[in-house]
PDB file of C-alpha atoms in Angstrom:
ATOM      1  CA  MET A   1      35.729  -6.478  47.288  1.00 55.00           C
ATOM      2  CA  GLU A   2      32.241  -7.834  48.521  1.00 62.00           C
ATOM      3  CA  ASN A   3      30.624  -4.459  47.635  1.00 77.00           C
ATOM      4  CA  LEU A   4      32.865  -4.598  43.884  1.00 81.00           C
ATOM      5  CA  GLY A   5      31.390  -7.888  43.341  1.00 83.00           C
ATOM      6  CA  THR A   6      28.200  -6.973  43.486  1.00 84.00           C
ATOM      7  CA  TRP A   7      28.956  -3.299  42.214  1.00 84.00           C
ATOM      8  CA  ILE A   8      29.800  -4.840  38.989  1.00 90.00           C
ATOM      9  CA  SER A   9      27.522  -7.185  38.641  1.00 90.00           C
ATOM     10  CA  ILE A  10      24.762  -4.519  38.998  1.00 89.00           C
ATOM     11  CA  LEU A  11      25.898  -2.471  36.335  1.00 92.00           C
ATOM     12  CA  ASN A  12      26.535  -5.846  34.103  1.00 93.00           C
ATOM     13  CA  GLN A  13      22.879  -6.163  33.630  1.00 95.00           C
ATOM     14  CA  GLY A  14      22.750  -2.449  32.172  1.00 95.00           C
ATOM     15  CA  LEU A  15      25.699  -3.444  29.756  1.00 96.00           C
ATOM     16  CA  PRO A  16      23.575  -5.387  26.924  1.00 96.00           C
ATOM     17  CA  ASN A  17      21.714  -2.463  26.575  1.00 96.00           C
ATOM     18  CA  THR A  18      24.344   0.472  26.776  1.00 97.00           C
ATOM     19  CA  LEU A  19      26.249  -1.899  24.111  1.00 97.00           C
ATOM     20  CA  ILE A  20      22.906  -2.314  21.530  1.00 97.00           C
ATOM     21  CA  ALA A  21      22.143   1.380  22.033  1.00 97.00           C
ATOM     22  CA  THR A  22      26.025   1.838  20.658  1.00 98.00           C
ATOM     23  CA  ILE A  23      26.111  -0.627  17.906  1.00 97.00           C
ATOM     24  CA  GLY A  24      22.351   0.539  16.613  1.00 97.00           C
ATOM     25  CA  GLY A  25      23.109   4.142  16.995  1.00 97.00           C
ATOM     26  CA  ILE A  26      26.586   3.648  15.060  1.00 98.00           C
ATOM     27  CA  ALA A  27      24.906   1.766  12.257  1.00 98.00           C
ATOM     28  CA  LEU A  28      22.787   4.044  12.068  1.00 98.00           C
ATOM     29  CA  THR A  29      24.700   6.963  12.400  1.00 98.00           C
ATOM     30  CA  ILE A  30      27.153   6.093   9.300  1.00 97.00           C
ATOM     31  CA  VAL A  31      23.395   5.085   7.180  1.00 97.00           C
ATOM     32  CA  LEU A  32      22.134   8.812   7.639  1.00 97.00           C
ATOM     33  CA  SER A  33      25.508  10.705   7.348  1.00 97.00           C
ATOM     34  CA  PHE A  34      26.101   9.092   4.214  1.00 96.00           C
ATOM     35  CA  GLY A  35      22.700   9.905   2.770  1.00 96.00           C
ATOM     36  CA  ALA A  36      22.533  13.054   4.638  1.00 97.00           C
ATOM     37  CA  GLY A  37      26.296  14.030   3.619  1.00 96.00           C
ATOM     38  CA  LEU A  38      25.852  13.185   0.002  1.00 95.00           C
ATOM     39  CA  ALA A  39      22.901  14.798  -0.196  1.00 96.00           C
ATOM     40  CA  LEU A  40      24.554  18.349   1.120  1.00 95.00           C
ATOM     41  CA  LEU A  41      26.474  18.107  -2.518  1.00 93.00           C
ATOM     42  CA  SER A  42      23.488  17.335  -4.947  1.00 91.00           C
ATOM     43  CA  PRO A  43      23.123  18.972  -8.086  1.00 90.00           C
ATOM     44  CA  TRP A  44      19.259  19.358  -6.849  1.00 94.00           C
ATOM     45  CA  ARG A  45      18.953  22.042  -4.754  1.00 96.00           C
ATOM     46  CA  TRP A  46      15.888  20.685  -3.581  1.00 96.00           C
ATOM     47  CA  VAL A  47      17.684  17.276  -2.174  1.00 96.00           C
ATOM     48  CA  ARG A  48      20.403  20.203  -0.626  1.00 96.00           C
ATOM     49  CA  VAL A  49      17.271  21.837   1.290  1.00 97.00           C
ATOM     50  CA  ILE A  50      15.889  18.846   2.342  1.00 97.00           C
ATOM     51  CA  SER A  51      19.344  17.622   3.796  1.00 97.00           C
ATOM     52  CA  ARG A  52      20.363  21.038   5.162  1.00 97.00           C
ATOM     53  CA  ILE A  53      16.949  21.416   7.464  1.00 97.00           C
ATOM     54  CA  TYR A  54      17.690  17.848   9.050  1.00 97.00           C
ATOM     55  CA  VAL A  55      21.503  18.766   9.670  1.00 97.00           C
ATOM     56  CA  GLU A  56      20.231  21.783  11.432  1.00 97.00           C
ATOM     57  CA  GLY A  57      17.979  21.013  13.127  1.00 96.00           C
ATOM     58  CA  LEU A  58      19.115  17.851  14.565  1.00 96.00           C
ATOM     59  CA  ARG A  59      22.290  19.596  15.239  1.00 95.00           C
ATOM     60  CA  GLY A  60      20.545  22.761  16.664  1.00 94.00           C
ATOM     61  CA  THR A  61      18.563  21.612  19.329  1.00 94.00           C
ATOM     62  CA  SER A  62      18.788  19.766  22.344  1.00 94.00           C
ATOM     63  CA  GLU A  63      19.643  15.672  22.420  1.00 95.00           C
ATOM     64  CA  VAL A  64      17.701  15.028  25.580  1.00 95.00           C
ATOM     65  CA  VAL A  65      14.451  17.476  23.771  1.00 95.00           C
ATOM     66  CA  GLN A  66      14.860  15.071  20.808  1.00 95.00           C
ATOM     67  CA  LEU A  67      14.778  12.124  23.295  1.00 95.00           C
ATOM     68  CA  PHE A  68      12.017  13.079  25.245  1.00 94.00           C
ATOM     69  CA  TRP A  69       9.821  14.248  21.503  1.00 94.00           C
ATOM     70  CA  ILE A  70      10.662  10.634  20.781  1.00 93.00           C
ATOM     71  CA  PHE A  71       9.430   9.063  23.923  1.00 92.00           C
ATOM     72  CA  PHE A  72       6.285  11.401  25.017  1.00 91.00           C
ATOM     73  CA  ALA A  73       5.367  13.665  22.589  1.00 92.00           C
ATOM     74  CA  LEU A  74       5.331  11.189  18.873  1.00 90.00           C
ATOM     75  CA  PRO A  75       2.613   9.003  20.544  1.00 89.00           C
ATOM     76  CA  VAL A  76       0.735  11.651  20.843  1.00 90.00           C
ATOM     77  CA  LEU A  77       1.135  13.274  17.859  1.00 89.00           C
ATOM     78  CA  VAL A  78       0.811  10.220  15.539  1.00 87.00           C
ATOM     79  CA  GLY A  79       0.131   7.092  17.895  1.00 84.00           C
ATOM     80  CA  PHE A  80       3.104   5.692  17.200  1.00 85.00           C
ATOM     81  CA  GLU A  81       5.655   4.387  20.640  1.00 85.00           C
ATOM     82  CA  PHE A  82       8.871   2.817  19.814  1.00 87.00           C
ATOM     83  CA  ILE A  83      10.076  -0.046  22.542  1.00 89.00           C
ATOM     84  CA  PRO A  84      11.964   2.031  24.991  1.00 91.00           C
ATOM     85  CA  ILE A  85      15.237   0.669  23.180  1.00 94.00           C
ATOM     86  CA  TRP A  86      15.177   1.132  19.794  1.00 94.00           C
ATOM     87  CA  GLY A  87      13.747   4.465  20.729  1.00 94.00           C
ATOM     88  CA  GLY A  88      17.471   5.451  22.198  1.00 95.00           C
ATOM     89  CA  VAL A  89      18.991   4.123  18.878  1.00 97.00           C
ATOM     90  CA  ALA A  90      16.492   6.740  16.557  1.00 96.00           C
ATOM     91  CA  VAL A  91      17.471   9.422  18.628  1.00 96.00           C
ATOM     92  CA  LEU A  92      20.946   8.640  19.241  1.00 97.00           C
ATOM     93  CA  GLY A  93      21.532   7.879  15.151  1.00 97.00           C
ATOM     94  CA  LEU A  94      19.207  10.567  14.138  1.00 97.00           C
ATOM     95  CA  ASN A  95      21.199  13.003  16.821  1.00 97.00           C
ATOM     96  CA  HIS A  96      24.788  11.731  15.658  1.00 98.00           C
ATOM     97  CA  GLY A  97      23.765  11.093  11.623  1.00 97.00           C
ATOM     98  CA  ALA A  98      23.645  15.128  11.718  1.00 97.00           C
ATOM     99  CA  TYR A  99      27.046  15.387  12.501  1.00 97.00           C
ATOM    100  CA  GLY A 100      28.041  12.966  10.385  1.00 97.00           C
ATOM    101  CA  ALA A 101      27.045  14.316   7.651  1.00 97.00           C
ATOM    102  CA  GLU A 102      29.240  17.076   7.639  1.00 96.00           C
ATOM    103  CA  ILE A 103      32.270  14.788   8.607  1.00 96.00           C
ATOM    104  CA  VAL A 104      31.365  13.251   4.978  1.00 96.00           C
ATOM    105  CA  ARG A 105      30.396  16.231   2.978  1.00 95.00           C
ATOM    106  CA  GLY A 106      34.014  17.866   4.068  1.00 94.00           C
ATOM    107  CA  ALA A 107      35.829  14.568   3.448  1.00 94.00           C
ATOM    108  CA  VAL A 108      34.154  14.602  -0.079  1.00 92.00           C
ATOM    109  CA  GLN A 109      35.481  17.788  -0.666  1.00 90.00           C
ATOM    110  CA  SER A 110      38.933  17.638   0.618  1.00 89.00           C
ATOM    111  CA  VAL A 111      39.654  15.105  -2.710  1.00 85.00           C
ATOM    112  CA  PRO A 112      41.972  16.773  -4.972  1.00 83.00           C
ATOM    113  CA  ARG A 113      39.961  17.974  -8.473  1.00 81.00           C
ATOM    114  CA  ALA A 114      42.365  16.109 -10.253  1.00 81.00           C
ATOM    115  CA  GLN A 115      40.856  13.197  -9.072  1.00 78.00           C
ATOM    116  CA  TYR A 116      37.651  14.228 -10.537  1.00 74.00           C
ATOM    117  CA  GLU A 117      39.015  15.366 -13.831  1.00 73.00           C
ATOM    118  CA  GLY A 118      41.103  12.027 -14.054  1.00 82.00           C
ATOM    119  CA  ALA A 119      37.883  10.555 -12.960  1.00 73.00           C
ATOM    120  CA  LEU A 120      36.307  12.262 -15.734  1.00 73.00           C
ATOM    121  CA  ALA A 121      38.478  11.570 -18.555  1.00 78.00           C
ATOM    122  CA  LEU A 122      37.860   8.010 -17.940  1.00 77.00           C
ATOM    123  CA  SER A 123      34.563   8.242 -19.144  1.00 70.00           C
ATOM    124  CA  LEU A 124      33.281   6.613 -15.755  1.00 75.00           C
ATOM    125  CA  SER A 125      29.115   7.875 -14.956  1.00 74.00           C
ATOM    126  CA  PRO A 126      29.042  10.138 -11.779  1.00 75.00           C
ATOM    127  CA  ALA A 127      28.030   7.382 -10.009  1.00 78.00           C
ATOM    128  CA  GLN A 128      31.122   5.143 -10.608  1.00 81.00           C
ATOM    129  CA  ARG A 129      33.150   8.161 -10.179  1.00 80.00           C
ATOM    130  CA  MET A 130      32.115   8.121  -6.621  1.00 79.00           C
ATOM    131  CA  ARG A 131      31.971   4.852  -6.243  1.00 78.00           C
ATOM    132  CA  ARG A 132      35.600   3.921  -7.633  1.00 80.00           C
ATOM    133  CA  VAL A 133      37.326   7.055  -7.392  1.00 82.00           C
ATOM    134  CA  ILE A 134      35.617   9.387  -4.993  1.00 84.00           C
ATOM    135  CA  LEU A 135      34.149   8.047  -2.274  1.00 86.00           C
ATOM    136  CA  PRO A 136      37.349   5.291  -1.484  1.00 86.00           C
ATOM    137  CA  GLN A 137      39.665   8.139  -0.484  1.00 89.00           C
ATOM    138  CA  ALA A 138      36.777  10.175   0.831  1.00 91.00           C
ATOM    139  CA  VAL A 139      36.714   8.049   3.662  1.00 92.00           C
ATOM    140  CA  ALA A 140      39.928   7.423   4.893  1.00 90.00           C
ATOM    141  CA  GLU A 141      39.796  11.138   5.701  1.00 92.00           C
ATOM    142  CA  MET A 142      36.414  10.336   7.480  1.00 94.00           C
ATOM    143  CA  ILE A 143      37.770   8.170   9.837  1.00 95.00           C
ATOM    144  CA  PRO A 144      39.508   9.952  12.584  1.00 94.00           C
ATOM    145  CA  PRO A 145      36.413  12.420  13.070  1.00 96.00           C
ATOM    146  CA  PHE A 146      34.072   9.449  12.847  1.00 97.00           C
ATOM    147  CA  ASN A 147      36.039   7.582  15.865  1.00 97.00           C
ATOM    148  CA  ASN A 148      35.896  11.038  18.056  1.00 97.00           C
ATOM    149  CA  LEU A 149      31.392  11.029  16.690  1.00 97.00           C
ATOM    150  CA  PHE A 150      31.210   7.527  18.060  1.00 98.00           C
ATOM    151  CA  ILE A 151      32.948   7.559  21.354  1.00 97.00           C
ATOM    152  CA  GLN A 152      30.510  10.631  21.787  1.00 97.00           C
ATOM    153  CA  LEU A 153      27.664   8.870  20.943  1.00 98.00           C
ATOM    154  CA  LEU A 154      28.902   6.210  22.927  1.00 97.00           C
ATOM    155  CA  LYS A 155      28.952   8.732  26.335  1.00 96.00           C
ATOM    156  CA  SER A 156      25.658  10.241  24.873  1.00 96.00           C
ATOM    157  CA  THR A 157      23.599   6.308  25.678  1.00 97.00           C
ATOM    158  CA  SER A 158      23.798   7.808  29.181  1.00 95.00           C
ATOM    159  CA  ILE A 159      20.986  10.221  28.654  1.00 95.00           C
ATOM    160  CA  LEU A 160      18.648   7.021  27.892  1.00 95.00           C
ATOM    161  CA  SER A 161      18.403   6.999  31.457  1.00 93.00           C
ATOM    162  CA  PHE A 162      16.092   9.650  31.548  1.00 93.00           C
ATOM    163  CA  VAL A 163      13.716   7.375  29.867  1.00 91.00           C
ATOM    164  CA  PHE A 164      14.181   4.965  32.612  1.00 88.00           C
ATOM    165  CA  ILE A 165      16.212   2.619  29.985  1.00 93.00           C
ATOM    166  CA  HIS A 166      18.382   0.364  31.727  1.00 93.00           C
ATOM    167  CA  GLU A 167      21.674   1.151  30.439  1.00 94.00           C
ATOM    168  CA  LEU A 168      24.824   1.404  32.334  1.00 94.00           C
ATOM    169  CA  THR A 169      24.055   4.925  34.046  1.00 93.00           C
ATOM    170  CA  ARG A 170      20.632   3.680  35.322  1.00 92.00           C
ATOM    171  CA  GLN A 171      22.135   0.962  36.387  1.00 92.00           C
ATOM    172  CA  ALA A 172      24.135   2.978  38.444  1.00 89.00           C
ATOM    173  CA  GLN A 173      21.538   4.972  39.626  1.00 85.00           C
ATOM    174  CA  ASP A 174      19.776   1.866  41.013  1.00 81.00           C
ATOM    175  CA  VAL A 175      22.206   1.133  43.049  1.00 78.00           C
ATOM    176  CA  LEU A 176      23.197   4.813  44.927  1.00 75.00           C
ATOM    177  CA  VAL A 177      19.244   5.827  45.184  1.00 65.00           C
ATOM    178  CA  PRO A 178      17.745   3.245  47.445  1.00 57.00           C
ATOM    179  CA  ASN A 179      19.842   3.451  50.245  1.00 58.00           C
ATOM    180  CA  PHE A 180      22.170   6.882  49.206  1.00 61.00           C
ATOM    181  CA  ASN A 181      24.713   4.305  49.321  1.00 64.00           C
ATOM    182  CA  PRO A 182      27.564   6.086  51.140  1.00 69.00           C
ATOM    183  CA  TRP A 183      29.988   4.155  48.555  1.00 76.00           C
ATOM    184  CA  VAL A 184      29.063   7.225  45.857  1.00 82.00           C
ATOM    185  CA  ILE A 185      32.660   7.764  44.445  1.00 84.00           C
ATOM    186  CA  GLN A 186      33.808   4.519  44.155  1.00 87.00           C
ATOM    187  CA  ILE A 187      30.325   3.430  42.172  1.00 87.00           C
ATOM    188  CA  TYR A 188      31.169   6.131  39.732  1.00 89.00           C
ATOM    189  CA  LEU A 189      34.533   5.777  39.150  1.00 92.00           C
ATOM    190  CA  LEU A 190      33.350   2.268  38.372  1.00 92.00           C
ATOM    191  CA  LEU A 191      31.111   3.388  36.003  1.00 94.00           C
ATOM    192  CA  LEU A 192      33.913   5.893  34.416  1.00 95.00           C
ATOM    193  CA  LEU A 193      35.665   2.850  33.925  1.00 96.00           C
ATOM    194  CA  TYR A 194      33.379   0.764  31.781  1.00 97.00           C
ATOM    195  CA  TYR A 195      32.808   4.049  29.316  1.00 97.00           C
ATOM    196  CA  LEU A 196      36.429   4.195  29.185  1.00 97.00           C
ATOM    197  CA  ILE A 197      37.135   0.582  28.251  1.00 97.00           C
ATOM    198  CA  LEU A 198      33.669   0.973  25.355  1.00 97.00           C
ATOM    199  CA  SER A 199      35.531   3.900  24.316  1.00 97.00           C
ATOM    200  CA  LEU A 200      38.977   2.262  23.930  1.00 98.00           C
ATOM    201  CA  VAL A 201      37.114  -0.450  22.579  1.00 97.00           C
ATOM    202  CA  ILE A 202      36.031   1.895  19.672  1.00 97.00           C
ATOM    203  CA  THR A 203      39.031   3.127  19.010  1.00 97.00           C
ATOM    204  CA  ALA A 204      40.996   0.320  18.512  1.00 97.00           C
ATOM    205  CA  VAL A 205      38.269  -0.856  16.029  1.00 97.00           C
ATOM    206  CA  MET A 206      38.420   2.691  14.110  1.00 96.00           C
ATOM    207  CA  ARG A 207      42.648   2.976  13.962  1.00 95.00           C
ATOM    208  CA  ALA A 208      42.876  -0.989  12.948  1.00 94.00           C
ATOM    209  CA  LEU A 209      40.180   0.115  10.041  1.00 93.00           C
ATOM    210  CA  GLU A 210      42.381   2.915   9.415  1.00 92.00           C
ATOM    211  CA  ARG A 211      44.717   1.314   8.824  1.00 91.00           C
ATOM    212  CA  ALA A 212      43.371  -0.998   6.036  1.00 91.00           C
ATOM    213  CA  THR A 213      42.708   1.849   4.475  1.00 89.00           C
ATOM    214  CA  ALA A 214      45.452   3.395   4.164  1.00 84.00           C
ATOM    215  CA  VAL A 215      47.092   0.128   2.953  1.00 84.00           C
ATOM    216  CA  ARG A 216      44.115  -0.487  -0.131  1.00 81.00           C
ATOM    217  CA  LEU A 217      44.713   3.029  -1.065  1.00 77.00           C
ATOM    218  CA  GLY A 218      48.972   2.645  -1.066  1.00 74.00           C
ATOM    219  CA  ARG A 219      49.176   5.354   1.896  1.00 69.00           C
ATOM    220  CA  ARG A 220      51.022   5.107   5.052  1.00 66.00           C
ATOM    221  CA  PRO A 221      49.593   4.886   8.661  1.00 56.00           C
ATOM    222  CA  SER A 222      49.149   8.204   9.865  1.00 54.00           C
ATOM    223  CA  ARG A 223      51.062   8.626  12.865  1.00 53.00           C
ATOM    224  CA  GLY A 224      48.861   7.318  15.433  1.00 46.00           C
ATOM    225  CA  ALA A 225      47.551   4.922  13.334  1.00 44.00           C
ATOM    226  CA  ALA A 226      51.701   3.726  13.303  1.00 42.00           C
ATOM    227  CA  ARG A 227      52.264   3.865  16.429  1.00 43.00           C
ATOM    228  CA  ALA A 228      49.340   1.857  17.491  1.00 38.00           C
ATOM    229  CA  LEU A 229      50.125  -0.671  14.912  1.00 33.00           C
ATOM    230  CA  ALA A 230      54.132  -0.971  16.274  1.00 35.00           C
ATOM    231  CA  GLY A 231      52.667  -1.566  19.727  1.00 41.00           C
ATOM    232  CA  THR A 232      50.944  -4.575  18.394  1.00 33.00           C
ATOM    233  CA  HIS A 233      54.489  -6.153  18.139  1.00 33.00           C
TER     234      HIS A 233
END
């Protein structure tokens, strides 16, 4: 038990950086997902081409290599160097934003055609149609896949240990390496527990958002959300 307290204390030192990387990465992912996803549906071909280059370029290359580019190649090319944790946020947001763009595009396209026609009949402008009619319904479809994407982003924060950012995984390595700690199984199980708890927090927030969105649209929550709601009473 004495060892457990020491391990938790050391891992907790990496928790703030993991939270910053996760929350910052999620915020940037949302912005880039909507920007690139809606750009993929743009009536202007050049906008679609630029967005497609971003989406395929980031999805088609290694996230670890992207991390090394940000930290080691970018300063050489342009003379600009990120503060380490914000460089990590940039990599996570850029990479997962490319995946999120396809979620946004697919959700918008899944809105029934009748909704577009009804908004057109009301003489709404394209921006009004998107903001008032299409996006509210599309967002409800985006939430479950975004939940998965955000959990994947959380797990990807572990790659920041490669550039010596002291997040959870790096702290666990610091426990193990100096003395070739024989408690390797217990320490890594504890590390898994940290990620599991954080994943459950993300899922709880997204399910609450899913229920709120469903209520706002006058829909019944999905079965998973309904079970979660029932379990709170």
